[in-house]
Amino acid sequence: MSNKRRLWQIFGPVICAIILLVVVFLLPWERTFSKSSIYEAANSQTQTVFKGIKMKQEAYEDGYVPFYGSSELSRLDPLHPSVLAEKYHRNYRPFLLGGPGSQSLAQFVGMQGTSKQLRDKKAVVIISPQWFTKRGQNPAAFDQYYSPLQTAMFLLKAKNNETDRYAAARIASMPTVKSGLIKSCLKKVAKGQKLSDWDRFLLQNRQRMLANEDNFFSSFQLRDRVDRIHRREKLLPDKYSEAALKKVADEQAAIHTNSNNLGIDNTFYRTRLPKKVLKKLKGSQRHFNYVKSPEYADFELMLNQFASQHTNVLFIIPPVNSKWAKYTGLSEKMYQKSVAKMENQLTKQGFTNIVDLSKNGAKKYYMTDTIHIGWRGWIDVDNAVQKFMKLPNKRCEYQMSNYYYSKEWQNITKVKSLNLANKDNLKD
């Protein structure tokens, strides 16, 4: 046997496999998903779904409404928005986007692939006060949600404006974005430089390959929470009644918070707050400050994305468990200053659908743990969402200002409270 033939027998199959793989991932592939797969994805909160685009695109085209947030969306008690929407056959279905650490910057990147599908549509955002720390976006958390596919899409449509320059610089600053094509292109956009034709050619091929990967793998490793939703449904009255829901909320909360005097879910209290940890946390948050943070500029990225899509958005500002805040020393005055700052940034630019629940942290059974909305809180959220979804969907025109990217705004501490909770246009 000749050496050439022997080499071909050894390396030939490998070469053919590589060629086949390249062809498969570089050629455009189309795929559709079943309604059951999309429903499963909408409630799975997996990073694969968050990073991808195809399932979200199909879901939004089919009437799903994105609910952007973080870890509060993971608390699937019987009053959770997904459970209520399923039980009472609402004319919308939540598509849950986020998890622990999915702050504004990660959400902005994750929105890049669905701008067409959300044009003139509606969305819900639950703003976590804990995003607005001195550090802002946690780099390790950003790593979990970072999408090279949607970053490539951002770069291919980026313009030389304040929003895109700021976004490029912020994404490039994250450790997960290592050297290579995307990093070099981000640096160019951040400097206001135009991408070369070769840059765009390489990005287009990279995007195509990543999009094919998304089409192939986005339905894999979905967290099946559909059965859990159906089990929670059984605890609800067959006919919708707010009074009946409050009764269920009180009954469930009483069962699940009977191990402590902080109004915290028993499982959370047992696993996350054992005695040694709890003792160390006493007074630990007295120096926390949510008023000065780079998160306000990252938040502006999300707002600009909504503005470019003319998306009609409902913003929900949750409270902090008052008993927990008192125990840890978290300042209520400081928290209300941060809320006033968020509302200022929203309303000054035309985002007026705001439901401020931040003063409800002392209400019984309102929170499920230290910082997350629970049983009674979800009922208020549901009322707001129902009213919002009934509003006529007029095209939204916003008045965006680059000032909200500035260091001055990030660090400003005195902002007049606008008192815009439960706006008139959310009334029946």
Coordinates of C-alpha atoms in Angstrom, one line a residue:
M1 CA 0.0 0.0 0.0
S2 CA 1.4 3.4 -1.0
N3 CA 2.1 6.1 1.6
K4 CA -0.4 8.4 -0.1
R5 CA -3.2 5.8 0.2
R6 CA -2.2 5.1 3.8
L7 CA -2.3 8.7 4.7
W8 CA -5.6 9.2 3.1
Q9 CA -7.1 6.3 5.0
I10 CA -5.9 7.9 8.2
F11 CA -6.7 11.6 7.5
G12 CA -9.3 11.3 4.8
P13 CA -12.3 10.7 7.0
V14 CA -11.2 13.6 9.3
I15 CA -10.8 16.0 6.4
C16 CA -14.2 15.0 5.0
A17 CA -15.9 15.4 8.4
I18 CA -14.3 18.9 8.7
I19 CA -15.5 19.9 5.2
L20 CA -19.0 18.6 5.9
L21 CA -19.1 20.4 9.2
V22 CA -18.0 23.7 7.6
V23 CA -20.6 23.3 4.8
V24 CA -23.4 22.5 7.3
F25 CA -22.6 25.5 9.5
L26 CA -21.9 28.0 6.8
L27 CA -24.8 27.3 4.6
P28 CA -28.1 29.0 5.7
W29 CA -30.4 26.6 7.5
E30 CA -34.1 27.2 8.3
R31 CA -36.0 25.5 11.1
T32 CA -39.3 26.0 12.8
F33 CA -40.2 24.8 16.3
S34 CA -43.4 23.2 17.6
K35 CA -45.8 25.2 19.8
S36 CA -45.0 22.9 22.7
S37 CA -41.3 23.5 22.3
I38 CA -41.7 27.2 22.3
Y39 CA -43.9 27.1 25.4
E40 CA -41.3 25.0 27.1
A41 CA -38.6 27.4 26.1
A42 CA -40.6 30.4 27.2
N43 CA -40.6 29.1 30.8
S44 CA -37.3 27.3 30.9
Q45 CA -35.0 30.4 31.6
T46 CA -32.0 28.5 30.2
Q47 CA -28.9 30.4 29.1
T48 CA -29.2 28.6 25.7
V49 CA -32.5 30.2 25.0
F50 CA -31.4 33.6 26.4
K51 CA -28.3 33.6 24.1
G52 CA -30.2 32.4 21.0
I53 CA -32.6 34.2 18.7
K54 CA -34.7 31.7 16.7
M55 CA -37.0 30.5 19.4
K56 CA -37.6 34.0 20.7
Q57 CA -38.3 35.3 17.2
E58 CA -41.0 32.6 16.6
A59 CA -42.4 33.1 20.1
Y60 CA -42.8 36.9 19.6
E61 CA -44.4 36.4 16.2
D62 CA -46.9 34.1 17.9
G63 CA -47.9 36.6 20.5
Y64 CA -45.6 35.8 23.4
V65 CA -44.6 38.9 25.5
P66 CA -41.0 39.1 26.8
F67 CA -40.7 39.5 30.5
Y68 CA -37.1 40.8 31.1
G69 CA -35.7 40.4 34.6
S70 CA -33.4 38.3 36.7
S71 CA -33.8 35.8 39.5
E72 CA -37.2 36.9 40.6
L73 CA -38.7 35.2 37.5
S74 CA -37.4 31.9 38.7
R75 CA -39.8 31.7 41.7
L76 CA -42.6 29.7 40.2
D77 CA -45.2 29.9 43.0
P78 CA -48.9 29.6 42.1
L79 CA -49.3 33.4 41.6
H80 CA -46.3 33.7 39.2
P81 CA -47.2 35.4 35.9
S82 CA -46.7 32.3 33.8
V83 CA -49.0 30.2 36.0
L84 CA -51.7 32.8 36.0
A85 CA -51.5 33.4 32.2
E86 CA -51.9 29.6 31.7
K87 CA -54.6 29.0 34.2
Y88 CA -56.9 31.9 33.0
H89 CA -56.1 31.7 29.3
R90 CA -54.8 35.2 29.0
N91 CA -54.4 36.8 25.6
Y92 CA -50.7 36.9 26.2
R93 CA -48.1 34.5 27.4
P94 CA -44.9 35.5 29.2
F95 CA -41.5 34.6 27.7
L96 CA -39.2 34.7 30.7
L97 CA -35.8 36.2 30.0
G98 CA -33.2 36.3 32.6
G99 CA -31.9 34.7 35.7
P100 CA -29.4 35.4 38.5
G101 CA -27.0 38.2 37.3
S102 CA -28.8 39.0 34.1
Q103 CA -28.5 42.8 34.4
S104 CA -29.0 45.6 31.8
L105 CA -25.9 45.0 29.7
A106 CA -26.6 41.2 29.3
Q107 CA -30.2 42.0 28.5
F108 CA -29.2 44.6 25.9
V109 CA -27.0 42.0 24.1
G110 CA -29.7 39.4 24.3
M111 CA -32.2 41.8 22.6
Q112 CA -30.2 42.3 19.4
G113 CA -31.7 39.4 17.5
T114 CA -35.4 40.3 18.0
S115 CA -35.7 44.0 17.2
K116 CA -37.8 43.3 14.1
Q117 CA -40.2 41.0 16.0
L118 CA -40.7 43.5 18.9
R119 CA -41.2 46.5 16.7
D120 CA -44.4 48.2 17.9
K121 CA -45.1 45.3 20.3
K122 CA -45.2 45.2 24.1
A123 CA -42.7 44.1 26.8
V124 CA -42.4 43.9 30.6
V125 CA -39.3 44.7 32.6
I126 CA -38.9 44.0 36.3
I127 CA -36.1 46.2 37.5
S128 CA -33.9 44.7 40.3
P129 CA -32.5 47.4 42.6
Q130 CA -29.6 45.0 43.3
W131 CA -28.3 45.7 39.7
F132 CA -27.4 49.2 40.7
T133 CA -24.3 48.5 42.8
K134 CA -21.0 50.4 42.8
R135 CA -19.6 47.8 40.4
G136 CA -22.6 47.4 38.1
Q137 CA -22.7 44.4 35.8
N138 CA -21.0 41.4 37.5
P139 CA -18.5 40.1 34.9
A140 CA -18.9 36.4 35.9
A141 CA -22.6 36.7 35.5
F142 CA -22.3 38.4 32.2
D143 CA -20.1 35.5 31.0
Q144 CA -23.1 33.1 31.6
Y145 CA -25.4 35.2 29.4
Y146 CA -23.0 36.5 26.8
S147 CA -24.1 35.8 23.2
P148 CA -21.4 36.0 20.5
L149 CA -24.2 35.6 17.9
Q150 CA -26.1 38.6 19.1
T151 CA -22.9 40.6 19.5
A152 CA -22.0 39.9 15.9
M153 CA -25.5 41.1 14.9
F154 CA -25.0 44.3 17.0
L155 CA -21.7 45.0 15.3
L156 CA -23.0 44.5 11.8
K157 CA -25.7 47.2 12.3
A158 CA -23.7 49.5 14.7
K159 CA -23.5 53.2 13.9
N160 CA -21.2 55.9 15.0
N161 CA -23.4 57.2 17.8
E162 CA -23.2 57.5 21.5
T163 CA -25.3 54.4 22.2
D164 CA -23.3 52.0 20.0
R165 CA -19.9 53.4 21.0
Y166 CA -20.8 53.1 24.7
A167 CA -22.3 49.6 24.2
A168 CA -19.2 48.4 22.3
A169 CA -16.9 49.7 24.9
R170 CA -18.9 48.1 27.7
I171 CA -19.1 44.7 26.0
A172 CA -15.4 44.7 25.1
S173 CA -14.6 45.5 28.8
M174 CA -16.0 42.2 29.9
P175 CA -13.4 39.4 30.5
T176 CA -15.4 36.8 28.6
V177 CA -14.9 38.8 25.4
K178 CA -11.4 37.7 24.6
S179 CA -9.1 38.6 21.7
G180 CA -10.3 37.8 18.3
L181 CA -12.6 39.1 15.6
I182 CA -15.4 40.3 17.8
K183 CA -13.1 41.9 20.3
S184 CA -11.2 43.9 17.6
C185 CA -14.5 45.0 15.9
L186 CA -15.9 46.1 19.3
K187 CA -12.8 48.2 19.9
K188 CA -13.2 49.8 16.5
V189 CA -16.9 50.7 17.0
A190 CA -16.1 52.0 20.5
K191 CA -13.6 54.4 18.9
G192 CA -16.1 55.5 16.3
Q193 CA -14.2 53.7 13.5
K194 CA -15.9 52.1 10.5
L195 CA -15.6 48.3 10.1
S196 CA -13.7 47.3 7.0
D197 CA -15.3 45.2 4.3
W198 CA -13.1 42.3 5.4
D199 CA -14.4 42.8 9.0
R200 CA -18.0 42.6 7.8
F201 CA -17.3 39.6 5.6
L202 CA -15.8 37.7 8.5
L203 CA -18.6 38.8 10.9
Q204 CA -21.3 37.8 8.4
N205 CA -19.8 34.3 8.1
R206 CA -19.4 34.1 11.9
Q207 CA -23.0 35.2 12.4
R208 CA -24.2 32.6 9.9
M209 CA -22.3 29.8 11.6
L210 CA -23.6 30.8 15.1
A211 CA -27.2 31.2 13.8
N212 CA -27.0 27.6 12.4
E213 CA -25.7 26.4 15.8
D214 CA -28.7 28.2 17.4
N215 CA -31.1 26.5 15.0
F216 CA -29.7 23.1 15.7
F217 CA -29.1 23.3 19.5
S218 CA -31.5 25.9 20.9
S219 CA -34.1 23.3 21.8
F220 CA -31.6 21.1 23.6
Q221 CA -31.2 21.1 27.3
L222 CA -34.4 23.0 28.0
R223 CA -35.4 23.1 31.6
D224 CA -38.9 21.4 31.6
R225 CA -41.0 23.5 34.0
V226 CA -44.3 22.9 32.2
D227 CA -45.4 20.1 34.7
R228 CA -44.5 22.4 37.5
I229 CA -46.7 25.2 36.1
H230 CA -49.6 22.7 35.7
R231 CA -49.1 21.5 39.4
R232 CA -49.2 25.1 40.6
E233 CA -52.4 25.8 38.5
K234 CA -54.3 23.2 40.5
L235 CA -54.0 25.3 43.6
L236 CA -55.8 28.2 41.9
P237 CA -59.6 28.7 41.7
D238 CA -61.1 27.7 38.4
K239 CA -62.8 31.1 37.9
Y240 CA -60.6 34.2 38.2
S241 CA -61.2 36.3 41.3
E242 CA -58.7 38.6 42.9
A243 CA -60.2 37.9 46.4
A244 CA -59.9 34.2 45.8
L245 CA -56.3 34.6 44.6
K246 CA -55.4 36.6 47.7
K247 CA -56.8 33.7 49.8
V248 CA -54.6 31.3 48.0
A249 CA -51.6 33.6 48.3
D250 CA -52.1 33.9 52.1
E251 CA -52.6 30.1 52.6
Q252 CA -49.5 29.2 50.5
A253 CA -47.3 31.9 52.1
A254 CA -48.3 30.9 55.6
I255 CA -47.3 27.3 54.9
H256 CA -44.0 28.3 53.2
T257 CA -42.8 30.9 55.7
N258 CA -43.5 29.3 59.0
S259 CA -39.9 28.5 60.0
N260 CA -38.8 32.1 60.6
N261 CA -40.0 35.6 61.6
L262 CA -38.6 37.4 58.5
G263 CA -41.3 36.3 56.0
I264 CA -38.8 34.3 54.0
D265 CA -39.6 31.1 52.2
N266 CA -38.6 28.1 54.4
T267 CA -36.4 26.4 51.8
F268 CA -34.5 29.7 51.1
Y269 CA -34.1 30.3 54.8
R270 CA -32.8 26.8 55.5
T271 CA -30.4 26.5 52.6
R272 CA -29.2 30.1 52.1
L273 CA -29.4 31.5 55.7
P274 CA -28.1 29.0 58.2
K275 CA -27.4 30.4 61.6
K276 CA -23.7 31.1 61.0
V277 CA -24.5 33.0 57.8
L278 CA -27.5 34.8 59.2
K279 CA -25.4 36.1 62.1
K280 CA -22.7 37.5 59.8
L281 CA -25.3 39.3 57.7
K282 CA -26.6 41.4 60.6
G283 CA -25.9 45.0 59.7
S284 CA -24.0 44.0 56.6
Q285 CA -25.9 46.2 54.2
R286 CA -25.8 49.5 56.1
H287 CA -23.3 50.9 53.6
F288 CA -25.0 49.7 50.4
N289 CA -25.7 52.4 47.9
Y290 CA -27.9 51.9 44.8
V291 CA -27.9 55.6 43.9
K292 CA -24.4 55.7 42.4
S293 CA -23.8 53.0 39.8
P294 CA -22.6 52.4 36.2
E295 CA -25.7 50.4 35.9
Y296 CA -27.7 53.5 35.1
A297 CA -25.8 53.9 31.9
D298 CA -26.2 50.2 31.0
F299 CA -29.9 50.6 31.7
E300 CA -29.9 53.4 29.2
L301 CA -28.7 50.8 26.6
M302 CA -31.9 48.8 27.2
L303 CA -34.0 51.9 26.9
N304 CA -32.4 52.9 23.6
Q305 CA -33.0 49.5 22.2
F306 CA -36.7 49.7 23.1
A307 CA -36.9 53.2 21.7
S308 CA -35.4 52.0 18.4
Q309 CA -38.0 49.3 18.2
H310 CA -40.9 51.6 19.3
T311 CA -41.6 48.9 21.9
N312 CA -44.3 49.8 24.5
V313 CA -42.8 48.8 27.9
L314 CA -44.2 48.3 31.4
F315 CA -41.6 48.8 34.1
I316 CA -42.1 47.2 37.5
I317 CA -40.0 48.4 40.4
P318 CA -40.1 45.8 43.3
P319 CA -39.6 46.4 47.0
V320 CA -37.1 44.9 49.4
N321 CA -38.3 42.7 52.3
S322 CA -38.6 45.4 55.0
K323 CA -37.8 43.0 57.9
W324 CA -34.7 41.9 56.0
A325 CA -33.6 45.5 55.3
K326 CA -34.0 46.3 59.0
Y327 CA -31.9 43.3 60.0
T328 CA -29.1 44.0 57.5
G329 CA -29.2 47.8 57.9
L330 CA -30.2 48.5 54.2
S331 CA -31.3 52.1 54.1
E332 CA -34.9 52.7 53.0
K333 CA -34.1 56.3 52.3
M334 CA -31.2 55.3 50.0
Y335 CA -33.4 52.8 48.2
Q336 CA -36.1 55.4 47.6
K337 CA -33.5 57.8 46.2
S338 CA -32.5 55.1 43.7
V339 CA -36.1 54.5 42.7
A340 CA -36.6 58.3 42.1
K341 CA -33.5 58.2 39.9
M342 CA -34.8 55.2 37.9
E343 CA -38.2 57.0 37.4
N344 CA -36.5 60.2 36.4
Q345 CA -34.5 58.4 33.7
L346 CA -37.6 56.6 32.4
T347 CA -40.1 59.4 32.4
K348 CA -37.8 62.2 31.1
Q349 CA -37.4 60.1 28.0
G350 CA -41.1 59.1 27.5
F351 CA -41.3 55.7 29.3
T352 CA -44.3 56.4 31.5
N353 CA -45.8 52.9 32.1
I354 CA -44.3 52.5 35.6
V355 CA -45.6 50.5 38.5
D356 CA -43.6 51.4 41.6
L357 CA -44.1 48.7 44.3
S358 CA -40.9 49.7 46.2
K359 CA -42.8 50.9 49.3
N360 CA -44.6 47.6 49.8
G361 CA -41.8 45.6 51.4
A362 CA -43.5 45.6 54.8
K363 CA -46.8 44.1 53.6
K364 CA -47.4 40.6 54.8
Y365 CA -46.7 37.8 52.3
Y366 CA -45.6 40.3 49.7
M367 CA -42.1 38.9 49.3
T368 CA -40.9 35.3 48.9
D369 CA -37.5 35.9 50.4
T370 CA -35.1 38.8 51.0
I371 CA -35.5 40.7 47.7
H372 CA -37.8 38.8 45.5
I373 CA -41.5 39.4 44.9
G374 CA -43.7 36.6 46.2
W375 CA -47.3 35.6 46.7
R376 CA -49.2 38.9 47.4
G377 CA -46.6 40.8 45.3
W378 CA -47.3 38.7 42.2
I379 CA -51.0 39.6 42.5
D380 CA -50.2 43.3 42.2
V381 CA -47.9 42.6 39.3
D382 CA -50.6 40.6 37.6
N383 CA -53.1 43.4 38.0
A384 CA -50.7 45.9 36.4
V385 CA -49.8 43.5 33.5
Q386 CA -53.5 42.8 32.8
K387 CA -54.2 46.6 32.6
F388 CA -51.1 47.2 30.5
M389 CA -52.0 44.5 28.0
K390 CA -55.5 45.9 27.6
L391 CA -54.2 49.3 26.6
P392 CA -54.3 50.1 22.8
N393 CA -50.9 49.6 21.4
K394 CA -50.1 53.0 19.9
R395 CA -46.7 53.6 18.4
C396 CA -44.3 54.8 21.0
E397 CA -42.0 57.7 20.3
Y398 CA -39.4 58.4 22.9
Q399 CA -37.1 61.4 23.5
M400 CA -33.7 59.8 24.2
S401 CA -30.8 61.7 25.8
N402 CA -27.1 60.8 25.8
Y403 CA -26.8 62.5 29.1
Y404 CA -27.8 59.2 30.8
Y405 CA -24.6 57.6 29.7
S406 CA -22.5 60.2 31.4
K407 CA -20.4 59.7 34.6
E408 CA -22.3 62.7 36.0
W409 CA -25.6 60.9 35.8
Q410 CA -24.1 57.6 37.0
N411 CA -22.9 59.4 40.2
I412 CA -25.5 62.0 40.8
T413 CA -27.3 61.5 44.2
K414 CA -30.0 64.2 44.4
V415 CA -32.9 63.5 42.0
K416 CA -36.4 64.8 42.7
S417 CA -38.9 62.1 43.2
L418 CA -41.5 62.1 40.4
N419 CA -44.1 60.1 42.3
L420 CA -45.2 58.3 39.1
A421 CA -46.1 54.9 40.4
N422 CA -49.3 53.4 38.9
K423 CA -49.6 55.9 36.2
D424 CA -53.1 57.2 35.1
N425 CA -52.7 55.4 31.8
L426 CA -52.6 52.1 33.6
K427 CA -56.1 52.6 35.0
D428 CA -59.1 50.8 33.6

